[in-house]
Coordinates of C-alpha atoms in Angstrom, one line a residue:
Chain A
M1 CA 38.3 9.3 -48.7
S2 CA 34.8 8.9 -50.1
G3 CA 32.1 11.6 -50.2
T4 CA 29.5 12.4 -47.6
L5 CA 26.6 10.0 -47.1
F6 CA 23.9 12.7 -47.4
P7 CA 25.0 15.9 -49.1
N8 CA 21.8 17.7 -47.9
A9 CA 21.5 16.1 -44.4
A10 CA 23.6 17.4 -41.5
F11 CA 25.7 15.0 -39.5
W12 CA 24.5 15.5 -35.9
G13 CA 27.4 15.7 -33.5
E14 CA 25.3 15.0 -30.3
R15 CA 24.3 11.7 -31.8
L16 CA 27.9 10.7 -32.2
Q17 CA 28.6 11.8 -28.6
I18 CA 25.7 9.8 -27.3
A19 CA 26.8 6.7 -29.2
R20 CA 30.4 7.1 -28.1
E21 CA 29.5 7.6 -24.4
F22 CA 27.1 4.7 -24.5
K23 CA 30.0 2.5 -25.7
G24 CA 32.1 3.9 -22.9
L25 CA 34.8 5.3 -25.2
T26 CA 36.7 8.6 -24.9
Q27 CA 37.1 10.8 -28.0
K28 CA 40.7 9.6 -28.1
E29 CA 39.8 5.9 -27.9
L30 CA 37.2 6.3 -30.7
A31 CA 39.7 8.2 -32.8
G32 CA 42.1 5.3 -32.4
E33 CA 39.4 2.8 -33.4
V34 CA 38.4 4.6 -36.6
S35 CA 41.9 5.8 -37.5
A36 CA 41.1 9.5 -37.2
S37 CA 42.5 12.3 -35.1
P38 CA 40.9 13.1 -31.7
S39 CA 40.4 16.7 -32.9
L40 CA 38.4 15.4 -35.9
I41 CA 36.1 13.5 -33.5
S42 CA 35.8 16.6 -31.3
L43 CA 34.9 18.7 -34.4
C44 CA 32.3 16.2 -35.5
E45 CA 30.7 16.1 -32.0
K46 CA 30.7 19.9 -31.7
G47 CA 28.9 20.1 -35.1
E48 CA 31.7 21.9 -36.7
K49 CA 32.2 19.2 -39.3
P50 CA 28.6 18.8 -40.7
F51 CA 29.5 16.6 -43.6
P52 CA 32.1 14.0 -42.5
A53 CA 33.3 11.4 -45.1
S54 CA 30.9 8.5 -45.5
D55 CA 33.5 5.9 -44.7
L56 CA 34.2 7.7 -41.4
V57 CA 30.5 7.6 -40.5
E58 CA 30.3 4.0 -41.4
A59 CA 33.3 3.3 -39.2
F60 CA 31.6 5.1 -36.4
G61 CA 28.6 2.9 -36.9
E62 CA 30.6 -0.3 -37.0
V63 CA 32.6 0.6 -33.8
L64 CA 29.7 2.0 -31.9
G65 CA 26.9 -0.4 -32.9
F66 CA 24.6 1.8 -35.0
E67 CA 23.6 2.1 -38.6
P68 CA 25.3 5.1 -40.4
L69 CA 21.9 6.8 -40.7
F70 CA 21.7 7.0 -37.0
F71 CA 24.1 9.9 -37.0
Y72 CA 22.0 12.1 -39.2
G73 CA 19.1 14.4 -38.2
P74 CA 18.4 16.3 -35.0
L75 CA 18.4 14.7 -31.6
T76 CA 15.2 16.0 -30.2
D77 CA 15.5 14.9 -26.6
M78 CA 19.0 14.6 -25.3
F79 CA 19.3 13.8 -21.6
R80 CA 21.5 16.6 -20.3
E81 CA 23.6 16.6 -17.2
E82 CA 21.5 19.2 -15.4
E83 CA 18.3 17.2 -15.9
C84 CA 19.7 14.0 -14.4
S85 CA 20.1 12.8 -10.8
F86 CA 22.2 9.8 -9.8
R87 CA 22.0 7.7 -6.8
H88 CA 25.5 6.4 -6.7
R89 CA 28.6 6.0 -4.7
R90 CA 30.9 9.1 -4.4
S91 CA 33.6 7.3 -6.3
T92 CA 31.4 6.7 -9.4
P93 CA 33.5 8.1 -12.3
E94 CA 32.1 10.8 -14.6
R95 CA 32.6 8.5 -17.6
L96 CA 30.2 6.0 -16.1
K97 CA 27.6 8.7 -15.5
A98 CA 28.0 9.8 -19.1
K99 CA 27.5 6.3 -20.2
I100 CA 24.3 6.0 -18.2
R101 CA 23.0 9.3 -19.5
A102 CA 23.7 8.1 -23.0
H103 CA 21.9 4.9 -22.3
A104 CA 19.0 6.9 -21.0
T105 CA 18.9 9.1 -24.0
L106 CA 18.8 6.1 -26.3
T107 CA 16.1 4.6 -24.2
G108 CA 14.3 7.9 -24.5
M109 CA 14.4 7.5 -28.3
V110 CA 12.7 4.1 -27.9
I111 CA 10.1 5.6 -25.5
S112 CA 9.4 8.5 -27.8
R113 CA 8.7 6.2 -30.7
L114 CA 6.5 4.0 -28.5
R115 CA 4.6 7.1 -27.3
S116 CA 3.8 7.9 -30.9
I117 CA 1.9 4.6 -31.3
F118 CA 0.7 3.8 -27.8
R119 CA -1.4 5.8 -25.3
F120 CA 1.1 6.5 -22.4
P121 CA -0.1 8.3 -19.3
D122 CA 0.4 12.0 -19.3
Q123 CA 3.3 13.3 -17.2
N124 CA 1.8 14.5 -13.9
I125 CA 4.6 15.2 -11.5
P126 CA 4.0 18.0 -8.9
R127 CA 6.8 20.5 -8.5
I128 CA 7.3 21.2 -4.8
P129 CA 10.7 22.7 -3.9
A130 CA 11.7 21.8 -0.3
H131 CA 14.8 22.2 1.8
T132 CA 14.2 21.7 5.5
D133 CA 13.0 18.5 7.0
A134 CA 9.6 19.9 7.7
E135 CA 9.3 21.1 4.1
I136 CA 10.4 17.8 2.8
E137 CA 7.8 16.0 5.0
A138 CA 5.1 18.4 3.7
A139 CA 6.3 17.9 0.1
A140 CA 6.0 14.1 0.4
E141 CA 2.5 14.4 1.9
E142 CA 1.5 16.9 -0.7
C143 CA 2.8 14.6 -3.4
R144 CA 0.7 11.7 -2.0
R145 CA -2.4 14.0 -2.0
H146 CA -1.6 15.1 -5.6
W147 CA -1.8 11.5 -6.7
N148 CA -4.9 10.8 -4.5
L149 CA -3.0 8.4 -2.3
S150 CA -4.1 8.2 1.3
L151 CA -1.6 9.3 3.9
D152 CA -2.7 6.3 6.0
S153 CA -2.0 3.5 3.7
P154 CA 1.1 1.6 2.5
I155 CA 1.8 1.6 -1.3
K156 CA 1.9 -1.9 -2.6
H157 CA 3.6 -1.3 -6.0
V158 CA 5.4 2.1 -5.9
G159 CA 6.6 1.7 -9.4
R160 CA 3.1 1.7 -10.7
I161 CA 2.3 4.9 -8.9
L162 CA 5.1 6.6 -10.8
E163 CA 4.2 4.9 -14.1
H164 CA 0.6 6.2 -13.7
A165 CA 2.1 9.6 -13.3
G166 CA 3.8 9.3 -16.6
V167 CA 7.3 8.3 -15.4
V168 CA 8.8 5.5 -17.3
I169 CA 10.8 3.1 -15.1
V170 CA 13.6 1.2 -16.8
P171 CA 15.2 -1.6 -14.8
H172 CA 18.3 -1.8 -17.0
L173 CA 21.2 -0.3 -15.1
V174 CA 23.9 -2.9 -14.8
R175 CA 26.7 -1.3 -12.9
E176 CA 26.9 -2.0 -9.2
D177 CA 28.1 1.4 -8.2
V178 CA 24.9 3.2 -9.4
D179 CA 21.7 2.3 -7.7
A180 CA 19.3 4.5 -9.6
F181 CA 19.1 7.4 -11.9
S182 CA 16.3 9.8 -12.9
R183 CA 15.7 12.5 -15.4
F184 CA 13.0 15.2 -15.5
G185 CA 12.3 16.4 -19.0
P186 CA 9.9 15.8 -21.9
T187 CA 10.4 12.1 -21.1
A188 CA 10.7 11.5 -17.3
V189 CA 12.4 8.3 -16.5
I190 CA 13.8 6.4 -13.5
F191 CA 16.5 3.9 -14.1
L192 CA 16.9 1.1 -11.6
N193 CA 19.7 -1.3 -11.2
Q194 CA 18.7 -4.8 -12.4
A195 CA 21.4 -6.4 -10.3
I196 CA 19.5 -5.3 -7.1
K197 CA 16.8 -8.0 -6.9
S198 CA 15.2 -6.5 -3.8
T199 CA 11.8 -5.0 -4.1
S200 CA 12.1 -3.1 -0.8
R201 CA 15.3 -1.5 -2.0
W202 CA 13.8 -0.8 -5.4
H203 CA 10.9 0.8 -3.6
F204 CA 13.2 3.1 -1.7
D205 CA 15.2 3.9 -4.9
I206 CA 12.0 4.8 -6.7
G207 CA 10.9 6.9 -3.7
H208 CA 14.4 8.6 -3.7
E209 CA 14.2 9.4 -7.5
C210 CA 10.6 10.5 -7.0
G211 CA 12.0 13.0 -4.5
H212 CA 14.4 14.4 -7.0
L213 CA 11.6 14.6 -9.7
V214 CA 9.3 16.5 -7.3
M215 CA 11.7 18.7 -5.4
H216 CA 14.7 19.2 -7.7
Q217 CA 13.3 20.0 -11.1
G218 CA 15.9 22.2 -12.7
V219 CA 18.1 22.0 -9.6
P220 CA 21.6 20.4 -9.9
T221 CA 21.7 17.3 -7.7
G222 CA 24.4 15.0 -6.5
T223 CA 25.3 17.0 -3.4
E224 CA 25.0 15.6 0.1
E225 CA 22.2 18.0 0.7
T226 CA 20.1 17.0 -2.3
E227 CA 20.8 13.3 -1.7
D228 CA 19.8 13.5 2.0
A229 CA 16.7 15.5 1.0
A230 CA 15.7 12.8 -1.5
N231 CA 16.3 10.1 1.1
R232 CA 14.1 11.9 3.5
F233 CA 11.4 12.4 0.9
A234 CA 11.5 8.7 0.1
S235 CA 11.0 7.8 3.8
A236 CA 8.2 10.3 4.2
F237 CA 6.5 9.3 0.9
L238 CA 6.7 5.5 1.6
L239 CA 6.1 5.8 5.4
P240 CA 3.9 8.8 6.1
R241 CA 4.7 10.1 9.6
K242 CA 1.4 9.9 11.4
A243 CA 0.5 6.4 10.2
F244 CA 4.0 5.2 10.7
T245 CA 4.2 6.6 14.2
R246 CA 0.9 5.0 15.1
E247 CA 1.8 1.6 13.9
F248 CA 5.4 1.7 15.1
C249 CA 4.3 2.4 18.6
T250 CA 1.6 -0.3 18.8
D251 CA 4.2 -2.8 20.0
E252 CA 7.6 -2.8 21.6
F253 CA 10.5 -2.4 19.3
D254 CA 11.5 -6.0 18.5
W255 CA 12.5 -7.4 15.2
K256 CA 9.4 -9.4 14.6
H257 CA 7.4 -6.1 14.8
I258 CA 9.8 -4.5 12.4
L259 CA 9.5 -7.3 10.0
A260 CA 5.7 -7.3 10.3
M261 CA 5.9 -3.6 9.4
K262 CA 8.2 -4.4 6.5
R263 CA 5.7 -6.9 5.1
R264 CA 2.9 -4.3 5.4
W265 CA 4.7 -1.2 4.2
Q266 CA 6.9 -3.0 1.6
T267 CA 10.0 -1.1 2.7
S268 CA 13.3 -2.5 4.1
A269 CA 13.8 -3.0 7.8
Q270 CA 16.7 -0.5 7.4
A271 CA 14.3 2.1 6.0
I272 CA 11.9 1.5 8.9
V273 CA 14.6 1.8 11.5
R274 CA 15.9 5.0 9.9
R275 CA 12.4 6.4 9.7
A276 CA 11.9 5.7 13.4
Y277 CA 15.1 7.5 14.2
D278 CA 14.2 10.5 12.0
L279 CA 10.9 10.8 13.7
R280 CA 12.6 10.5 17.1
L281 CA 10.8 7.3 18.0
L282 CA 14.2 5.8 18.5
G283 CA 17.2 7.4 20.2
A284 CA 20.6 7.6 18.6
V285 CA 21.9 4.7 20.8
E286 CA 19.0 2.4 19.8
Y287 CA 19.4 3.4 16.2
R288 CA 23.1 2.5 16.2
K289 CA 22.4 -0.7 18.0
A290 CA 19.7 -1.6 15.5
F291 CA 22.1 -1.0 12.6
K292 CA 24.8 -3.0 14.3
Y293 CA 22.3 -5.9 14.7
M294 CA 21.2 -5.6 11.0
S295 CA 24.9 -5.6 9.9
W296 CA 25.6 -8.6 12.1
K297 CA 22.7 -10.4 10.5
G298 CA 23.9 -9.5 7.0
W299 CA 20.8 -7.5 6.3
T300 CA 22.7 -4.3 5.3
S301 CA 24.5 -6.1 2.5
G302 CA 21.2 -7.2 0.8
G303 CA 20.1 -10.2 2.7
E304 CA 17.1 -8.9 4.5
P305 CA 14.4 -11.5 5.3
D306 CA 10.7 -11.2 4.4
E307 CA 11.3 -9.4 1.0
P308 CA 8.1 -8.5 -0.8
A309 CA 7.5 -10.4 -4.0
F310 CA 9.6 -9.0 -6.9
Q311 CA 7.8 -6.2 -8.8
E312 CA 9.1 -5.5 -12.3
P313 CA 8.3 -2.2 -13.8
E314 CA 5.6 -2.8 -16.4
L315 CA 5.0 0.2 -18.7
L316 CA 8.0 -0.1 -21.0
T317 CA 8.0 -3.9 -20.9
N318 CA 4.3 -4.1 -21.8
A319 CA 4.6 -1.6 -24.6
L320 CA 7.6 -3.4 -26.1
G321 CA 5.7 -6.7 -25.6
A322 CA 2.7 -5.3 -27.5
L323 CA 4.8 -4.6 -30.6
G324 CA 3.7 -6.8 -33.5
K325 CA 0.6 -7.8 -31.5
K326 CA -1.5 -4.7 -30.8
V327 CA 0.2 -2.6 -33.5
A328 CA 1.8 -3.4 -36.9
L329 CA 5.2 -2.1 -35.9
T330 CA 7.4 -5.0 -34.7
I331 CA 10.5 -5.0 -32.6
E332 CA 12.6 -5.5 -35.7
A333 CA 11.0 -2.6 -37.5
L334 CA 11.4 -0.4 -34.5
C335 CA 15.1 -1.3 -34.3
K336 CA 15.4 -0.5 -38.0
E337 CA 13.6 2.8 -37.7
L338 CA 15.9 4.0 -35.0
Y339 CA 19.0 2.8 -36.8
F340 CA 20.2 0.7 -33.9
K341 CA 22.1 -2.5 -34.6
P342 CA 20.2 -5.4 -33.1
E343 CA 22.9 -6.1 -30.5
T344 CA 22.7 -2.4 -29.5
F345 CA 18.9 -2.5 -29.3
R346 CA 19.3 -5.5 -27.0
E347 CA 21.8 -3.8 -24.8
I348 CA 19.5 -0.7 -24.5
T349 CA 16.2 -2.5 -23.9
T350 CA 17.4 -6.0 -22.8
I351 CA 15.0 -7.3 -25.5
A352 CA 16.5 -9.4 -28.3
V353 CA 15.6 -8.5 -31.9
P354 CA 14.4 -11.5 -33.8
K355 CA 16.6 -12.3 -36.7
S356 CA 15.1 -11.4 -40.0
H357 CA 16.2 -12.3 -43.5
S358 CA 14.6 -9.1 -44.8
M359 CA 16.9 -6.9 -42.7
P360 CA 19.7 -5.7 -44.9
A361 CA 23.2 -5.8 -43.5
V362 CA 23.9 -2.4 -44.9
I363 CA 21.4 0.5 -45.3
P364 CA 21.4 1.6 -48.9
F365 CA 23.3 4.9 -49.3
S366 CA 20.8 6.4 -51.8
H367 CA 17.8 8.3 -50.5
Chain B
M1 CA 13.3 -10.1 48.4
D2 CA 10.2 -8.1 47.5
I3 CA 7.5 -10.6 46.9
N4 CA 4.4 -8.4 47.0
N5 CA 5.2 -5.2 45.1
F6 CA 7.2 -6.4 42.2
L7 CA 5.4 -5.8 38.9
P8 CA 7.7 -6.8 36.1
W9 CA 6.2 -4.4 33.5
N10 CA 7.3 -1.4 35.5
S11 CA 10.9 -2.4 35.1
Y12 CA 10.6 -4.3 31.7
S13 CA 7.8 -2.8 29.6
P14 CA 7.5 -5.9 27.3
L15 CA 6.8 -8.2 30.3
T16 CA 3.1 -7.6 30.6
A17 CA 0.9 -9.7 32.9
E18 CA -0.8 -11.2 29.8
R19 CA 2.4 -12.3 28.1
L20 CA 3.9 -13.7 31.2
S21 CA 0.7 -15.6 31.8
I22 CA 0.6 -17.0 28.3
V23 CA 4.2 -18.4 28.6
A24 CA 3.6 -19.7 32.1
D25 CA 0.4 -21.4 31.0
K26 CA 2.3 -23.2 28.2
L27 CA 5.0 -24.4 30.6
R28 CA 2.4 -25.5 33.1
K29 CA 0.3 -27.4 30.6
A30 CA 3.4 -29.1 29.1
R31 CA 4.6 -30.1 32.6
N32 CA 1.2 -31.5 33.6
D33 CA 0.5 -33.3 30.3
T34 CA 3.9 -35.0 30.7
L35 CA 2.9 -36.2 34.2
N36 CA -0.1 -38.1 32.6
L37 CA 2.5 -40.0 30.5
Y38 CA 4.6 -41.0 33.5
D39 CA 4.8 -44.8 33.7
P40 CA 7.1 -46.1 36.5
I41 CA 6.0 -49.7 35.8
G42 CA 7.1 -49.3 32.2
G43 CA 10.5 -48.1 33.4
D44 CA 10.2 -44.3 33.8
T45 CA 12.2 -42.8 36.6
P46 CA 11.9 -39.3 38.2
W47 CA 15.1 -38.4 36.2
S48 CA 13.7 -39.6 32.8
H49 CA 10.4 -37.9 33.6
G50 CA 12.2 -34.7 34.4
C51 CA 14.1 -34.8 31.1
R52 CA 10.9 -35.5 29.2
A53 CA 9.0 -32.7 30.9
H54 CA 11.8 -30.3 30.2
V55 CA 12.1 -31.0 26.5
R56 CA 8.3 -30.9 26.2
Q57 CA 8.2 -27.5 28.0
I58 CA 10.8 -26.3 25.5
K59 CA 8.6 -27.6 22.7
A60 CA 5.7 -25.7 24.1
V61 CA 7.6 -22.4 24.1
L62 CA 8.9 -23.1 20.6
D63 CA 5.4 -23.5 19.4
G64 CA 4.4 -20.3 21.3
A65 CA 7.1 -18.4 19.4
K66 CA 5.3 -19.4 16.1
E67 CA 2.1 -18.1 17.5
Y68 CA 3.2 -14.8 19.1
D69 CA 5.5 -12.2 17.5
W70 CA 6.7 -11.0 20.9
L71 CA 8.0 -14.5 21.9
T72 CA 11.4 -15.4 20.5
I73 CA 14.0 -18.1 21.1
L74 CA 17.6 -17.0 21.5
P75 CA 20.3 -19.1 19.8
D76 CA 22.7 -20.7 22.3
E77 CA 26.0 -22.5 21.8
E78 CA 24.9 -25.2 24.4
A79 CA 22.5 -27.6 22.8
L80 CA 20.5 -28.3 25.9
R81 CA 20.4 -24.7 27.3
F82 CA 17.2 -22.9 26.4
T83 CA 16.6 -19.2 26.6
F84 CA 13.5 -17.4 25.3
A85 CA 12.7 -13.7 25.1
I86 CA 9.5 -11.8 25.7
G87 CA 9.6 -8.6 23.6
G88 CA 13.4 -9.0 23.5
V89 CA 13.9 -9.5 27.3
P90 CA 15.7 -12.8 27.9
I91 CA 14.4 -15.3 30.4
R92 CA 15.2 -18.9 31.3
F93 CA 13.1 -21.4 33.3
Y94 CA 13.8 -24.0 35.9
R95 CA 12.0 -26.4 38.2
G96 CA 12.1 -25.3 41.8
T97 CA 11.1 -22.5 44.1
P98 CA 12.1 -18.9 43.7
A99 CA 14.4 -19.2 46.7
E100 CA 16.1 -22.4 45.5
I101 CA 17.6 -21.5 42.2
P102 CA 19.9 -24.1 40.6
E103 CA 23.5 -22.9 40.5
H104 CA 23.7 -23.0 36.7
H105 CA 20.7 -20.7 36.5
L106 CA 22.2 -18.0 38.7
Y107 CA 24.3 -16.2 36.0
R108 CA 23.7 -14.8 32.6
T109 CA 24.4 -17.0 29.6
F110 CA 26.2 -15.7 26.5
A111 CA 22.9 -15.9 24.7
E112 CA 21.4 -13.5 27.3
I113 CA 24.3 -11.2 27.2
R114 CA 24.3 -11.0 23.4
Q115 CA 20.5 -10.4 23.4
L116 CA 20.8 -7.6 25.9
Q117 CA 23.5 -6.0 23.8
L118 CA 21.2 -6.1 20.8
V119 CA 17.9 -5.5 22.4
L120 CA 16.3 -2.1 21.8
I121 CA 14.5 -1.8 25.1
P122 CA 16.6 0.7 27.0
E123 CA 15.6 -0.3 30.5
A124 CA 16.2 -4.0 29.8
R125 CA 19.7 -3.3 28.4
K126 CA 20.7 -1.0 31.1
T127 CA 19.7 -3.4 33.9
A128 CA 22.3 -5.8 35.1
K129 CA 19.7 -8.2 36.4
V130 CA 18.9 -11.8 35.5
L131 CA 15.3 -13.1 35.0
R132 CA 14.2 -16.7 35.6
M133 CA 10.8 -18.4 35.6
A134 CA 10.6 -20.8 38.6
I135 CA 8.2 -23.7 38.2
E136 CA 7.2 -25.1 41.6
L137 CA 5.6 -28.6 41.7
D138 CA 3.1 -30.0 44.2
A139 CA 3.5 -33.3 45.9
E140 CA 2.1 -35.2 42.9
G141 CA 4.4 -33.4 40.4
N142 CA 1.9 -30.9 39.0
A143 CA 3.1 -27.4 38.3
S144 CA 1.4 -25.5 41.2
E145 CA 3.0 -22.1 41.0
I146 CA 5.1 -20.3 38.4
S147 CA 7.0 -17.1 39.3
L148 CA 9.2 -14.6 37.6
V149 CA 12.3 -14.2 39.7
E150 CA 14.7 -11.3 39.3
L151 CA 18.3 -11.9 40.4
D152 CA 21.2 -9.5 40.8
V153 CA 24.5 -10.3 39.0
S154 CA 25.7 -12.3 42.0
G155 CA 22.7 -14.6 41.7
K156 CA 20.9 -13.2 44.7
P157 CA 17.1 -13.2 44.3
L158 CA 15.8 -9.6 44.4
N159 CA 12.1 -9.7 43.4
T160 CA 9.5 -12.3 42.7
Y161 CA 6.3 -12.0 40.8
S162 CA 3.8 -14.8 41.0
I163 CA 2.4 -15.3 37.5
P164 CA -1.4 -15.6 37.5
Q165 CA -3.0 -18.3 35.4
A166 CA -4.9 -17.5 32.2
V167 CA -4.9 -13.7 32.1
T168 CA -7.5 -12.8 29.6
K169 CA -6.1 -12.0 26.2
S170 CA -6.9 -8.7 24.6
N171 CA -8.9 -9.1 21.5
V172 CA -8.3 -5.6 20.3
T173 CA -6.3 -5.5 17.1
P174 CA -5.1 -2.1 15.9
A175 CA -7.1 -0.9 12.8
Q176 CA -5.0 -1.0 9.7
T177 CA -5.8 0.5 6.4
Q178 CA -5.7 -1.4 3.2
A179 CA -2.6 -1.0 1.0
I180 CA -2.9 1.1 -2.1
E181 CA -2.6 -0.9 -5.3
L182 CA -3.1 0.5 -8.8
P183 CA -3.8 -1.7 -11.8
P184 CA -0.9 -2.5 -14.1
L185 CA -0.6 -0.2 -17.2
Q186 CA -1.3 -1.9 -20.5
P187 CA -0.5 0.7 -23.1
E188 CA -3.3 0.7 -25.8
P189 CA -2.5 1.7 -29.4
L190 CA -3.5 5.1 -30.5
E191 CA -6.4 4.9 -33.0
N192 CA -4.3 5.2 -36.2
T193 CA -1.6 2.7 -35.2
Q194 CA -3.6 -0.5 -34.6
S195 CA -2.4 -3.5 -36.6
D196 CA -4.4 -4.7 -39.5
A197 CA -5.1 -7.9 -37.7
Q198 CA -6.6 -6.0 -34.8
K199 CA -8.7 -3.8 -37.0
Q200 CA -10.1 -6.9 -38.8
T201 CA -10.9 -8.5 -35.4
Q202 CA -12.8 -5.3 -34.4
V203 CA -14.7 -5.2 -37.7
K204 CA -15.7 -8.8 -37.3
K205 CA -16.9 -8.2 -33.7
K206 CA -18.9 -5.2 -34.9
N207 CA -20.5 -7.2 -37.8
A208 CA -21.2 -10.1 -35.4

């Protein structure tokens, strides 16, 4: 075995854990890949092996897609389980959630670096705990007031509202069983599923995650109660009750009216029908009939008509796009600074790192 | 049959006088316009004229569906059978008087049954009645009277409402607020991180 890479710098176990989880490997699987024992991997991750052999660290890098230097130095902003909320199916395995958290932590590193060179909006998320339906309605309305949004008007680009409030929206989830994910912390983020190419669904997902950020700061989520609360918040935030009731009742309940409301409020027909039911504008029988109809038409499986134009989140994309143009730092240099391998950077941000001849294949060991 | 006191909107809230009048006017106009094209010397017969008038009336309602949100066309397995809906309430039309309903119009079609299963208007769904628009012609063939006829499930006429012509349309549109739209965020560099090229451009601008 060779010596340690940096005799004076500590190997940071959490970085190994993040890289491993991002790759979707268990400790045992990683141990097999690098020909080490699972207990050694465990010791490294717990920080009980601060100076692992250099060849082992290099092997970690090769298997996990990072430069060896990535594993050194403190991890300042790890996305911890208690800070994160998932909008997912009940069957979603813990391993997948860990992978998404790791992805988010790595994205957080990119965002932190971008924040040090670009002016990002300050984080401005109100904290309004709410439990009952009445409290949730009031929380959603208070949130609108906090951001100076009229209670009478639809929101055309919900993502922008959150981005102006300092929440970075990342459309990079790829798994179909997780719709969205959010984290409240020094870097507040909402992850959206890029496979869902429906603006109205994204709007609701953003509203749902916004509900977690506003109502559940420091509260463990994932229970039926917190998910229902976030759904109710999303409905109330996107479709404020007074304006919704007024417009819903201007005409008989037929589908043309619902789709006209969808075009105006930029939410799905399903969300509108559910809102009408929650506000008792529709009875349970009508609500069930309506869902049966939507299911029959294939709307509940993603084929709703009159979808609003697709709205990509902009803050992160624009900041990455400005690298090398508005600032000297380029994508390649950012990738190098963070010690991500180009393919890993691409996997994290979906942005390809241009090939550069100046980029060494191996980071020199001397420092 | 109650001819005088039947007001459709009391039983079927979407069937307002204004909407019924709009649809009846379209049917009437299409029928009368077709009459102007009637050319017996050229070979038209009452049968061919009837067919032409019927398809032109269908076309008029189809056009109306593009104009009015509340007017929809129900899909039907039978190519020539035509059913429309006002605010989700299914209706078919025929030529004849309210008392002389063609046999094939006496019963509900599958399109109507399906619509009533899906429609969200409780009173319309609960009712077991059938609605038809009867288009009566005068001696010359002009549409003289159009009525809404309510039948029971056995095809017996129960109520008739004579649809007045050209009920004034309401011009009141509910006030709607503008949607909220914030500008996109274009992150600007912090002072000390601008690229050299950008700094040079700024200096040049200043000097200019």
